[in-house]
């Protein structure tokens, strides 16, 4: 795709995050602790990517399930505030909206308390088929929630319409989970996991070997994020490393979703995979400098300036 026009349906996991920082330990009993900041944001492997895509100038449409509760109202409102089209979200009255409480450590790491909620209820029967056929991109955030066969059905429809397809897995890597989503792999142009997921899925000790194993199972291209070490891109023709940017990390929440959004936006602009990954790394770096997935007052032009001005990390 060489057009600057991008209509992306970002389908799957939508979460309302409550972030607290800094938290070194949970007080015992009924003890309390003063903190610097508490923030509520739209997030999730679909919701977060949809939000960042909208910031980067794409027409971004969220598809998934949220409750009719106050949590759902706030989540929808936050997505809309940042320019996401929420008209494809399904509202459930019998289950709560997915939510997480994230105590952020001084290092930027974040353990999580999570309710799956409505995310577990979304599947092909809810899919907006006509809209999918018209999209230029379909990104599945958390395909494991619906399973590989259901995801493959949706991805196949998107590809029939000429869309670029991609997915980002939310759950930790597990061989059983890998087989659960395996039917969807041949329908993916891009899989955007992290390094730990790749190694756990494939049982490989080497990241490149693990990525190649995923390509052999049908994925067109794997762009595996490695945190501060950047990204490894692997397809049937070879492998390429793209370094991350040197920044002071405040919070890593949403960085994977930000990378996915930046990478896909780069591809939509006709960039090659290395250039797209550079934009993905830049977007993740912008998000990591503050609290939550929606951190940062940036647009596509600002992210592109960042790629040319910010220092890169040395190769691992």
PDB file of C-alpha atoms in Angstrom:
ATOM      1  CA  UNK A   1       0.000   0.000   0.000  1.00  0.00           C
ATOM      2  CA  UNK A   2       1.470   3.324  -1.058  1.00  0.00           C
ATOM      3  CA  UNK A   3      -1.471   5.594  -0.312  1.00  0.00           C
ATOM      4  CA  UNK A   4      -1.299   7.889   2.681  1.00  0.00           C
ATOM      5  CA  UNK A   5      -4.931   7.031   3.361  1.00  0.00           C
ATOM      6  CA  UNK A   6      -5.260   4.437   6.095  1.00  0.00           C
ATOM      7  CA  UNK A   7      -8.529   3.075   7.415  1.00  0.00           C
ATOM      8  CA  UNK A   8      -7.610   0.634  10.160  1.00  0.00           C
ATOM      9  CA  UNK A   9      -9.987  -1.584  12.072  1.00  0.00           C
ATOM     10  CA  UNK A  10      -8.287  -2.468  15.337  1.00  0.00           C
ATOM     11  CA  UNK A  11     -10.159  -5.421  16.774  1.00  0.00           C
ATOM     12  CA  UNK A  12      -9.956  -7.271  20.062  1.00  0.00           C
ATOM     13  CA  UNK A  13      -8.874  -6.357  23.561  1.00  0.00           C
ATOM     14  CA  UNK A  14     -10.038  -3.000  24.953  1.00  0.00           C
ATOM     15  CA  UNK A  15      -9.138  -2.192  28.555  1.00  0.00           C
ATOM     16  CA  UNK A  16      -9.464   0.731  30.947  1.00  0.00           C
ATOM     17  CA  UNK A  17      -6.160   1.114  32.790  1.00  0.00           C
ATOM     18  CA  UNK A  18      -5.774   2.690  36.219  1.00  0.00           C
ATOM     19  CA  UNK A  19      -2.079   3.498  36.688  1.00  0.00           C
ATOM     20  CA  UNK A  20      -0.368   4.421  39.940  1.00  0.00           C
ATOM     21  CA  UNK A  21       3.227   5.605  40.276  1.00  0.00           C
ATOM     22  CA  UNK A  22       5.675   5.121  41.816  1.00  0.00           C
ATOM     23  CA  UNK A  23       4.921   1.913  43.725  1.00  0.00           C
ATOM     24  CA  UNK A  24       7.789  -0.023  45.278  1.00  0.00           C
ATOM     25  CA  UNK A  25       5.588  -2.289  47.414  1.00  0.00           C
ATOM     26  CA  UNK A  26       1.946  -2.751  48.373  1.00  0.00           C
ATOM     27  CA  UNK A  27       1.302  -1.511  51.954  1.00  0.00           C
ATOM     28  CA  UNK A  28       0.497  -4.265  54.437  1.00  0.00           C
ATOM     29  CA  UNK A  29      -2.943  -4.621  56.015  1.00  0.00           C
ATOM     30  CA  UNK A  30      -4.915  -1.409  55.663  1.00  0.00           C
ATOM     31  CA  UNK A  31      -1.823   0.748  55.338  1.00  0.00           C
ATOM     32  CA  UNK A  32      -1.676   3.654  52.935  1.00  0.00           C
ATOM     33  CA  UNK A  33       0.976   5.263  50.787  1.00  0.00           C
ATOM     34  CA  UNK A  34       1.189   8.622  49.043  1.00  0.00           C
ATOM     35  CA  UNK A  35       2.123   8.499  45.362  1.00  0.00           C
ATOM     36  CA  UNK A  36       3.000  11.084  42.726  1.00  0.00           C
ATOM     37  CA  UNK A  37       0.385  10.276  40.122  1.00  0.00           C
ATOM     38  CA  UNK A  38      -2.778   8.267  39.442  1.00  0.00           C
ATOM     39  CA  UNK A  39      -4.078   8.217  35.887  1.00  0.00           C
ATOM     40  CA  UNK A  40      -6.880   6.504  33.951  1.00  0.00           C
ATOM     41  CA  UNK A  41      -6.350   5.689  30.268  1.00  0.00           C
ATOM     42  CA  UNK A  42      -7.786   3.732  27.367  1.00  0.00           C
ATOM     43  CA  UNK A  43      -5.582   0.745  26.671  1.00  0.00           C
ATOM     44  CA  UNK A  44      -5.452  -2.905  25.603  1.00  0.00           C
ATOM     45  CA  UNK A  45      -3.715  -4.524  22.677  1.00  0.00           C
ATOM     46  CA  UNK A  46      -6.508  -3.295  20.405  1.00  0.00           C
ATOM     47  CA  UNK A  47      -7.640  -0.168  22.253  1.00  0.00           C
ATOM     48  CA  UNK A  48      -4.105   1.117  22.793  1.00  0.00           C
ATOM     49  CA  UNK A  49      -3.064   0.531  19.194  1.00  0.00           C
ATOM     50  CA  UNK A  50      -6.259   2.195  17.936  1.00  0.00           C
ATOM     51  CA  UNK A  51      -5.590   5.260  20.083  1.00  0.00           C
ATOM     52  CA  UNK A  52      -2.002   5.663  18.880  1.00  0.00           C
ATOM     53  CA  UNK A  53      -2.962   5.095  15.236  1.00  0.00           C
ATOM     54  CA  UNK A  54      -5.447   7.945  15.544  1.00  0.00           C
ATOM     55  CA  UNK A  55      -2.706  10.202  16.934  1.00  0.00           C
ATOM     56  CA  UNK A  56      -0.552   9.267  13.934  1.00  0.00           C
ATOM     57  CA  UNK A  57      -3.203  10.445  11.502  1.00  0.00           C
ATOM     58  CA  UNK A  58      -4.914   7.206  10.501  1.00  0.00           C
ATOM     59  CA  UNK A  59      -8.657   6.728  10.420  1.00  0.00           C
ATOM     60  CA  UNK A  60      -8.751   4.366  13.361  1.00  0.00           C
ATOM     61  CA  UNK A  61     -11.821   2.290  14.198  1.00  0.00           C
ATOM     62  CA  UNK A  62     -12.111   0.221  17.373  1.00  0.00           C
ATOM     63  CA  UNK A  63     -13.965  -3.107  17.202  1.00  0.00           C
ATOM     64  CA  UNK A  64     -14.508  -5.252  20.275  1.00  0.00           C
ATOM     65  CA  UNK A  65     -16.746  -5.653  23.307  1.00  0.00           C
ATOM     66  CA  UNK A  66     -17.123  -3.414  26.333  1.00  0.00           C
ATOM     67  CA  UNK A  67     -19.749  -3.270  29.058  1.00  0.00           C
ATOM     68  CA  UNK A  68     -22.573  -0.794  29.473  1.00  0.00           C
ATOM     69  CA  UNK A  69     -21.100   0.089  32.873  1.00  0.00           C
ATOM     70  CA  UNK A  70     -19.434   3.346  33.899  1.00  0.00           C
ATOM     71  CA  UNK A  71     -16.032   1.810  33.135  1.00  0.00           C
ATOM     72  CA  UNK A  72     -17.161   1.210  29.571  1.00  0.00           C
ATOM     73  CA  UNK A  73     -18.510   4.746  29.252  1.00  0.00           C
ATOM     74  CA  UNK A  74     -15.173   6.147  30.376  1.00  0.00           C
ATOM     75  CA  UNK A  75     -13.192   3.851  28.058  1.00  0.00           C
ATOM     76  CA  UNK A  76     -15.286   4.831  25.040  1.00  0.00           C
ATOM     77  CA  UNK A  77     -15.019   8.500  25.953  1.00  0.00           C
ATOM     78  CA  UNK A  78     -11.249   8.367  26.237  1.00  0.00           C
ATOM     79  CA  UNK A  79     -10.917   6.636  22.868  1.00  0.00           C
ATOM     80  CA  UNK A  80     -13.153   9.212  21.216  1.00  0.00           C
ATOM     81  CA  UNK A  81     -11.241  12.073  22.852  1.00  0.00           C
ATOM     82  CA  UNK A  82      -8.111  10.969  20.989  1.00  0.00           C
ATOM     83  CA  UNK A  83      -9.885  10.575  17.659  1.00  0.00           C
ATOM     84  CA  UNK A  84     -10.860   6.887  17.565  1.00  0.00           C
ATOM     85  CA  UNK A  85     -14.111   5.905  15.837  1.00  0.00           C
ATOM     86  CA  UNK A  86     -15.912   3.728  18.422  1.00  0.00           C
ATOM     87  CA  UNK A  87     -19.035   2.976  16.390  1.00  0.00           C
ATOM     88  CA  UNK A  88     -17.998  -0.652  15.858  1.00  0.00           C
ATOM     89  CA  UNK A  89     -17.690  -1.428  19.585  1.00  0.00           C
ATOM     90  CA  UNK A  90     -20.336  -3.800  20.959  1.00  0.00           C
ATOM     91  CA  UNK A  91     -21.800  -2.876  24.368  1.00  0.00           C
ATOM     92  CA  UNK A  92     -22.657  -5.766  26.730  1.00  0.00           C
ATOM     93  CA  UNK A  93     -25.108  -5.359  29.599  1.00  0.00           C
ATOM     94  CA  UNK A  94     -24.319  -8.694  31.279  1.00  0.00           C
ATOM     95  CA  UNK A  95     -20.558  -8.389  31.804  1.00  0.00           C
ATOM     96  CA  UNK A  96     -18.235  -5.665  33.005  1.00  0.00           C
ATOM     97  CA  UNK A  97     -15.770  -3.766  30.859  1.00  0.00           C
ATOM     98  CA  UNK A  98     -12.243  -5.137  31.022  1.00  0.00           C
ATOM     99  CA  UNK A  99     -10.007  -3.174  33.373  1.00  0.00           C
ATOM    100  CA  UNK A 100      -6.536  -3.251  34.910  1.00  0.00           C
ATOM    101  CA  UNK A 101      -4.859  -1.664  37.906  1.00  0.00           C
ATOM    102  CA  UNK A 102      -1.150  -1.125  37.230  1.00  0.00           C
ATOM    103  CA  UNK A 103       1.241  -0.177  40.042  1.00  0.00           C
ATOM    104  CA  UNK A 104       4.221   1.289  38.193  1.00  0.00           C
ATOM    105  CA  UNK A 105       7.628   0.624  39.722  1.00  0.00           C
ATOM    106  CA  UNK A 106      10.321   3.337  39.709  1.00  0.00           C
ATOM    107  CA  UNK A 107      12.048   1.379  36.912  1.00  0.00           C
ATOM    108  CA  UNK A 108       8.979   1.701  34.677  1.00  0.00           C
ATOM    109  CA  UNK A 109       8.040  -1.977  35.031  1.00  0.00           C
ATOM    110  CA  UNK A 110       4.425  -2.688  35.854  1.00  0.00           C
ATOM    111  CA  UNK A 111       2.819  -5.735  37.451  1.00  0.00           C
ATOM    112  CA  UNK A 112      -0.922  -5.934  36.809  1.00  0.00           C
ATOM    113  CA  UNK A 113      -4.257  -6.710  38.414  1.00  0.00           C
ATOM    114  CA  UNK A 114      -6.663  -7.524  35.580  1.00  0.00           C
ATOM    115  CA  UNK A 115     -10.311  -8.362  34.878  1.00  0.00           C
ATOM    116  CA  UNK A 116     -10.892  -9.984  31.456  1.00  0.00           C
ATOM    117  CA  UNK A 117     -14.554  -8.955  31.361  1.00  0.00           C
ATOM    118  CA  UNK A 118     -16.250  -8.293  28.037  1.00  0.00           C
ATOM    119  CA  UNK A 119     -13.132  -9.041  25.988  1.00  0.00           C
ATOM    120  CA  UNK A 120     -13.810 -12.771  26.381  1.00  0.00           C
ATOM    121  CA  UNK A 121     -17.225 -12.457  24.700  1.00  0.00           C
ATOM    122  CA  UNK A 122     -16.246 -11.053  21.293  1.00  0.00           C
ATOM    123  CA  UNK A 123     -16.127 -13.275  18.210  1.00  0.00           C
ATOM    124  CA  UNK A 124     -17.017 -13.619  14.517  1.00  0.00           C
ATOM    125  CA  UNK A 125     -20.744 -13.204  15.194  1.00  0.00           C
ATOM    126  CA  UNK A 126     -19.952  -9.652  16.319  1.00  0.00           C
ATOM    127  CA  UNK A 127     -17.612  -8.794  13.454  1.00  0.00           C
ATOM    128  CA  UNK A 128     -18.620  -5.861  11.200  1.00  0.00           C
ATOM    129  CA  UNK A 129     -18.151  -7.719   7.938  1.00  0.00           C
ATOM    130  CA  UNK A 130     -18.987  -4.880   5.541  1.00  0.00           C
ATOM    131  CA  UNK A 131     -16.613  -2.510   7.326  1.00  0.00           C
ATOM    132  CA  UNK A 132     -13.868  -5.142   7.369  1.00  0.00           C
ATOM    133  CA  UNK A 133     -14.193  -5.565   3.595  1.00  0.00           C
ATOM    134  CA  UNK A 134     -13.600  -1.821   3.132  1.00  0.00           C
ATOM    135  CA  UNK A 135     -10.669  -1.393   5.531  1.00  0.00           C
ATOM    136  CA  UNK A 136      -7.102  -0.948   4.343  1.00  0.00           C
ATOM    137  CA  UNK A 137      -5.756  -2.586   7.531  1.00  0.00           C
ATOM    138  CA  UNK A 138      -7.106  -5.052  10.065  1.00  0.00           C
ATOM    139  CA  UNK A 139      -5.123  -5.438  13.266  1.00  0.00           C
ATOM    140  CA  UNK A 140      -6.125  -8.052  15.845  1.00  0.00           C
ATOM    141  CA  UNK A 141      -5.088  -7.233  19.391  1.00  0.00           C
ATOM    142  CA  UNK A 142      -5.236 -10.438  21.416  1.00  0.00           C
ATOM    143  CA  UNK A 143      -6.496 -13.019  18.871  1.00  0.00           C
ATOM    144  CA  UNK A 144      -6.113 -15.678  21.570  1.00  0.00           C
ATOM    145  CA  UNK A 145      -9.327 -14.435  23.182  1.00  0.00           C
ATOM    146  CA  UNK A 146     -11.399 -15.642  20.223  1.00  0.00           C
ATOM    147  CA  UNK A 147      -9.137 -18.493  19.095  1.00  0.00           C
ATOM    148  CA  UNK A 148      -7.264 -19.167  15.892  1.00  0.00           C
ATOM    149  CA  UNK A 149     -10.120 -20.503  13.794  1.00  0.00           C
ATOM    150  CA  UNK A 150     -12.379 -17.553  14.576  1.00  0.00           C
ATOM    151  CA  UNK A 151      -9.533 -15.104  14.009  1.00  0.00           C
ATOM    152  CA  UNK A 152      -8.647 -16.770  10.702  1.00  0.00           C
ATOM    153  CA  UNK A 153     -12.206 -16.289   9.456  1.00  0.00           C
ATOM    154  CA  UNK A 154     -12.076 -12.554  10.163  1.00  0.00           C
ATOM    155  CA  UNK A 155      -8.559 -12.088   8.808  1.00  0.00           C
ATOM    156  CA  UNK A 156      -9.427 -13.980   5.634  1.00  0.00           C
ATOM    157  CA  UNK A 157     -12.346 -11.652   4.931  1.00  0.00           C
ATOM    158  CA  UNK A 158     -10.086  -8.650   5.376  1.00  0.00           C
ATOM    159  CA  UNK A 159      -7.500 -10.032   2.977  1.00  0.00           C
ATOM    160  CA  UNK A 160     -10.186 -10.737   0.389  1.00  0.00           C
ATOM    161  CA  UNK A 161     -10.919  -7.017   0.480  1.00  0.00           C
ATOM    162  CA  UNK A 162      -7.247  -6.172  -0.029  1.00  0.00           C
ATOM    163  CA  UNK A 163      -6.439  -5.235   3.575  1.00  0.00           C
ATOM    164  CA  UNK A 164      -3.079  -5.676   5.240  1.00  0.00           C
ATOM    165  CA  UNK A 165      -3.526  -8.008   8.224  1.00  0.00           C
ATOM    166  CA  UNK A 166      -1.607  -8.061  11.479  1.00  0.00           C
ATOM    167  CA  UNK A 167      -1.851  -9.230  15.082  1.00  0.00           C
ATOM    168  CA  UNK A 168      -0.290  -8.639  18.466  1.00  0.00           C
ATOM    169  CA  UNK A 169      -0.614 -11.294  21.158  1.00  0.00           C
ATOM    170  CA  UNK A 170      -1.464 -10.169  24.676  1.00  0.00           C
ATOM    171  CA  UNK A 171      -0.933 -13.330  26.731  1.00  0.00           C
ATOM    172  CA  UNK A 172       2.490 -14.642  27.770  1.00  0.00           C
ATOM    173  CA  UNK A 173       4.007 -17.199  25.439  1.00  0.00           C
ATOM    174  CA  UNK A 174       2.857 -20.782  25.924  1.00  0.00           C
ATOM    175  CA  UNK A 175       3.036 -23.737  23.492  1.00  0.00           C
ATOM    176  CA  UNK A 176      -0.613 -24.596  24.160  1.00  0.00           C
ATOM    177  CA  UNK A 177      -1.690 -21.047  23.424  1.00  0.00           C
ATOM    178  CA  UNK A 178       0.423 -21.092  20.275  1.00  0.00           C
ATOM    179  CA  UNK A 179      -1.470 -24.095  18.910  1.00  0.00           C
ATOM    180  CA  UNK A 180      -4.749 -22.406  19.914  1.00  0.00           C
ATOM    181  CA  UNK A 181      -4.014 -19.437  17.627  1.00  0.00           C
ATOM    182  CA  UNK A 182      -2.054 -21.344  14.953  1.00  0.00           C
ATOM    183  CA  UNK A 183      -4.942 -21.517  12.418  1.00  0.00           C
ATOM    184  CA  UNK A 184      -4.781 -17.728  12.109  1.00  0.00           C
ATOM    185  CA  UNK A 185      -1.073 -17.541  11.295  1.00  0.00           C
ATOM    186  CA  UNK A 186      -1.338 -18.143   7.517  1.00  0.00           C
ATOM    187  CA  UNK A 187      -3.806 -15.233   7.315  1.00  0.00           C
ATOM    188  CA  UNK A 188      -1.351 -12.762   8.890  1.00  0.00           C
ATOM    189  CA  UNK A 189       0.840 -10.479   6.819  1.00  0.00           C
ATOM    190  CA  UNK A 190       2.527  -9.334  10.041  1.00  0.00           C
ATOM    191  CA  UNK A 191       2.816 -10.792  13.524  1.00  0.00           C
ATOM    192  CA  UNK A 192       4.063  -8.350  16.167  1.00  0.00           C
ATOM    193  CA  UNK A 193       4.987 -10.316  19.323  1.00  0.00           C
ATOM    194  CA  UNK A 194       7.667  -9.634  21.909  1.00  0.00           C
ATOM    195  CA  UNK A 195      10.824 -11.692  22.200  1.00  0.00           C
ATOM    196  CA  UNK A 196       9.682 -13.651  25.254  1.00  0.00           C
ATOM    197  CA  UNK A 197       6.493 -14.731  23.486  1.00  0.00           C
ATOM    198  CA  UNK A 198       8.400 -15.913  20.409  1.00  0.00           C
ATOM    199  CA  UNK A 199      10.819 -18.055  22.421  1.00  0.00           C
ATOM    200  CA  UNK A 200       8.070 -19.548  24.577  1.00  0.00           C
ATOM    201  CA  UNK A 201       5.769 -20.265  21.622  1.00  0.00           C
ATOM    202  CA  UNK A 202       8.409 -22.004  19.568  1.00  0.00           C
ATOM    203  CA  UNK A 203      10.665 -23.522  22.225  1.00  0.00           C
ATOM    204  CA  UNK A 204      13.689 -22.008  20.487  1.00  0.00           C
ATOM    205  CA  UNK A 205      16.632 -20.560  22.400  1.00  0.00           C
ATOM    206  CA  UNK A 206      17.486 -18.074  19.640  1.00  0.00           C
ATOM    207  CA  UNK A 207      15.085 -15.270  18.720  1.00  0.00           C
ATOM    208  CA  UNK A 208      15.807 -15.352  15.001  1.00  0.00           C
ATOM    209  CA  UNK A 209      15.235 -19.104  14.899  1.00  0.00           C
ATOM    210  CA  UNK A 210      11.979 -18.614  16.778  1.00  0.00           C
ATOM    211  CA  UNK A 211      10.800 -15.968  14.336  1.00  0.00           C
ATOM    212  CA  UNK A 212      11.704 -18.211  11.413  1.00  0.00           C
ATOM    213  CA  UNK A 213       9.623 -20.984  12.957  1.00  0.00           C
ATOM    214  CA  UNK A 214       6.640 -18.622  12.982  1.00  0.00           C
ATOM    215  CA  UNK A 215       7.241 -17.708   9.349  1.00  0.00           C
ATOM    216  CA  UNK A 216       7.351 -21.400   8.515  1.00  0.00           C
ATOM    217  CA  UNK A 217       3.900 -21.739  10.105  1.00  0.00           C
ATOM    218  CA  UNK A 218       2.535 -19.236   7.603  1.00  0.00           C
ATOM    219  CA  UNK A 219       3.145 -15.703   8.922  1.00  0.00           C
ATOM    220  CA  UNK A 220       4.321 -13.322   6.195  1.00  0.00           C
ATOM    221  CA  UNK A 221       6.671 -11.336   8.429  1.00  0.00           C
ATOM    222  CA  UNK A 222       7.477 -11.277  12.148  1.00  0.00           C
ATOM    223  CA  UNK A 223       8.548  -8.037  13.837  1.00  0.00           C
ATOM    224  CA  UNK A 224       9.573  -9.087  17.342  1.00  0.00           C
ATOM    225  CA  UNK A 225      10.072  -6.317  19.892  1.00  0.00           C
ATOM    226  CA  UNK A 226      12.980  -6.633  22.340  1.00  0.00           C
ATOM    227  CA  UNK A 227      12.389  -3.745  24.718  1.00  0.00           C
ATOM    228  CA  UNK A 228      15.424  -1.493  24.934  1.00  0.00           C
ATOM    229  CA  UNK A 229      17.191  -3.670  22.346  1.00  0.00           C
ATOM    230  CA  UNK A 230      14.829  -2.659  19.556  1.00  0.00           C
ATOM    231  CA  UNK A 231      13.175  -4.946  17.018  1.00  0.00           C
ATOM    232  CA  UNK A 232      14.102  -8.011  14.988  1.00  0.00           C
ATOM    233  CA  UNK A 233      12.331  -8.296  11.627  1.00  0.00           C
ATOM    234  CA  UNK A 234      12.249 -11.736  10.011  1.00  0.00           C
ATOM    235  CA  UNK A 235      10.603 -12.974   6.824  1.00  0.00           C
ATOM    236  CA  UNK A 236      11.321 -15.743   4.327  1.00  0.00           C
ATOM    237  CA  UNK A 237      14.101 -13.686   2.731  1.00  0.00           C
ATOM    238  CA  UNK A 238      16.164 -12.744   5.774  1.00  0.00           C
ATOM    239  CA  UNK A 239      16.441 -10.938   9.091  1.00  0.00           C
ATOM    240  CA  UNK A 240      17.184  -7.339  10.070  1.00  0.00           C
ATOM    241  CA  UNK A 241      17.709  -5.613  13.416  1.00  0.00           C
ATOM    242  CA  UNK A 242      16.338  -2.135  14.095  1.00  0.00           C
ATOM    243  CA  UNK A 243      17.689  -0.379  17.204  1.00  0.00           C
ATOM    244  CA  UNK A 244      15.557   1.373  19.813  1.00  0.00           C
ATOM    245  CA  UNK A 245      15.988   4.984  20.877  1.00  0.00           C
ATOM    246  CA  UNK A 246      17.878   6.163  23.952  1.00  0.00           C
ATOM    247  CA  UNK A 247      15.361   7.646  26.409  1.00  0.00           C
ATOM    248  CA  UNK A 248      14.635   7.906  30.120  1.00  0.00           C
ATOM    249  CA  UNK A 249      11.820   5.411  30.687  1.00  0.00           C
ATOM    250  CA  UNK A 250       8.968   6.407  32.991  1.00  0.00           C
ATOM    251  CA  UNK A 251       6.431   3.665  32.193  1.00  0.00           C
ATOM    252  CA  UNK A 252       6.467   0.806  29.675  1.00  0.00           C
ATOM    253  CA  UNK A 253       2.664   0.444  29.636  1.00  0.00           C
ATOM    254  CA  UNK A 254       1.399   0.515  26.067  1.00  0.00           C
ATOM    255  CA  UNK A 255       4.822   0.526  24.429  1.00  0.00           C
ATOM    256  CA  UNK A 256       4.102  -2.657  22.486  1.00  0.00           C
ATOM    257  CA  UNK A 257       0.800  -1.228  21.265  1.00  0.00           C
ATOM    258  CA  UNK A 258       2.536   2.023  20.321  1.00  0.00           C
ATOM    259  CA  UNK A 259       5.158   0.100  18.347  1.00  0.00           C
ATOM    260  CA  UNK A 260       2.440  -1.820  16.500  1.00  0.00           C
ATOM    261  CA  UNK A 261       0.640   1.406  15.610  1.00  0.00           C
ATOM    262  CA  UNK A 262       3.798   3.168  14.459  1.00  0.00           C
ATOM    263  CA  UNK A 263       4.966   0.163  12.441  1.00  0.00           C
ATOM    264  CA  UNK A 264       1.621  -0.246  10.678  1.00  0.00           C
ATOM    265  CA  UNK A 265       1.328   3.484  10.040  1.00  0.00           C
ATOM    266  CA  UNK A 266       4.777   3.436   8.480  1.00  0.00           C
ATOM    267  CA  UNK A 267       3.802   0.600   6.177  1.00  0.00           C
ATOM    268  CA  UNK A 268       0.657   2.489   5.144  1.00  0.00           C
ATOM    269  CA  UNK A 269       2.859   5.396   4.058  1.00  0.00           C
ATOM    270  CA  UNK A 270       4.829   3.148   1.743  1.00  0.00           C
ATOM    271  CA  UNK A 271       7.876   2.803   4.000  1.00  0.00           C
ATOM    272  CA  UNK A 272       9.944  -0.359   3.879  1.00  0.00           C
ATOM    273  CA  UNK A 273       9.867  -2.618   6.917  1.00  0.00           C
ATOM    274  CA  UNK A 274      12.997  -1.194   8.494  1.00  0.00           C
ATOM    275  CA  UNK A 275      11.715   2.369   8.154  1.00  0.00           C
ATOM    276  CA  UNK A 276       8.313   1.330   9.479  1.00  0.00           C
ATOM    277  CA  UNK A 277       9.950  -0.347  12.471  1.00  0.00           C
ATOM    278  CA  UNK A 278      11.945   2.818  13.119  1.00  0.00           C
ATOM    279  CA  UNK A 279       8.692   4.797  13.262  1.00  0.00           C
ATOM    280  CA  UNK A 280       7.296   2.120  15.568  1.00  0.00           C
ATOM    281  CA  UNK A 281      10.272   2.381  17.893  1.00  0.00           C
ATOM    282  CA  UNK A 282      10.005   6.171  17.904  1.00  0.00           C
ATOM    283  CA  UNK A 283       6.321   6.057  18.796  1.00  0.00           C
ATOM    284  CA  UNK A 284       6.984   3.593  21.611  1.00  0.00           C
ATOM    285  CA  UNK A 285       9.779   5.828  22.895  1.00  0.00           C
ATOM    286  CA  UNK A 286       7.461   8.832  22.978  1.00  0.00           C
ATOM    287  CA  UNK A 287       4.879   6.869  24.969  1.00  0.00           C
ATOM    288  CA  UNK A 288       7.459   5.428  27.400  1.00  0.00           C
ATOM    289  CA  UNK A 289       8.478   8.874  28.610  1.00  0.00           C
ATOM    290  CA  UNK A 290       5.245   9.350  30.547  1.00  0.00           C
ATOM    291  CA  UNK A 291       2.422   7.488  32.251  1.00  0.00           C
ATOM    292  CA  UNK A 292       0.006   5.340  30.264  1.00  0.00           C
ATOM    293  CA  UNK A 293      -0.672   4.373  26.666  1.00  0.00           C
ATOM    294  CA  UNK A 294      -2.052   7.785  25.773  1.00  0.00           C
ATOM    295  CA  UNK A 295       0.967   9.741  27.021  1.00  0.00           C
ATOM    296  CA  UNK A 296       2.370  12.404  24.741  1.00  0.00           C
ATOM    297  CA  UNK A 297       1.087  15.301  22.677  1.00  0.00           C
ATOM    298  CA  UNK A 298       2.494  14.122  19.347  1.00  0.00           C
ATOM    299  CA  UNK A 299       1.342  13.503  15.808  1.00  0.00           C
ATOM    300  CA  UNK A 300       2.899  11.792  12.801  1.00  0.00           C
ATOM    301  CA  UNK A 301       5.123  14.768  12.011  1.00  0.00           C
ATOM    302  CA  UNK A 302       6.418  14.899  15.591  1.00  0.00           C
ATOM    303  CA  UNK A 303       7.132  11.159  15.611  1.00  0.00           C
ATOM    304  CA  UNK A 304       9.008  11.471  12.332  1.00  0.00           C
ATOM    305  CA  UNK A 305      11.072  14.375  13.685  1.00  0.00           C
ATOM    306  CA  UNK A 306      11.913  12.251  16.697  1.00  0.00           C
ATOM    307  CA  UNK A 307      13.351   9.520  14.435  1.00  0.00           C
ATOM    308  CA  UNK A 308      15.811  12.023  12.991  1.00  0.00           C
ATOM    309  CA  UNK A 309      16.796  13.800  16.197  1.00  0.00           C
ATOM    310  CA  UNK A 310      16.812  11.253  19.034  1.00  0.00           C
ATOM    311  CA  UNK A 311      19.883   9.111  19.704  1.00  0.00           C
ATOM    312  CA  UNK A 312      19.742   5.389  18.996  1.00  0.00           C
ATOM    313  CA  UNK A 313      20.792   2.728  21.461  1.00  0.00           C
ATOM    314  CA  UNK A 314      23.898   0.711  20.680  1.00  0.00           C
ATOM    315  CA  UNK A 315      23.321  -2.733  19.223  1.00  0.00           C
ATOM    316  CA  UNK A 316      22.767  -5.475  21.797  1.00  0.00           C
TER     317      UNK A 316
END
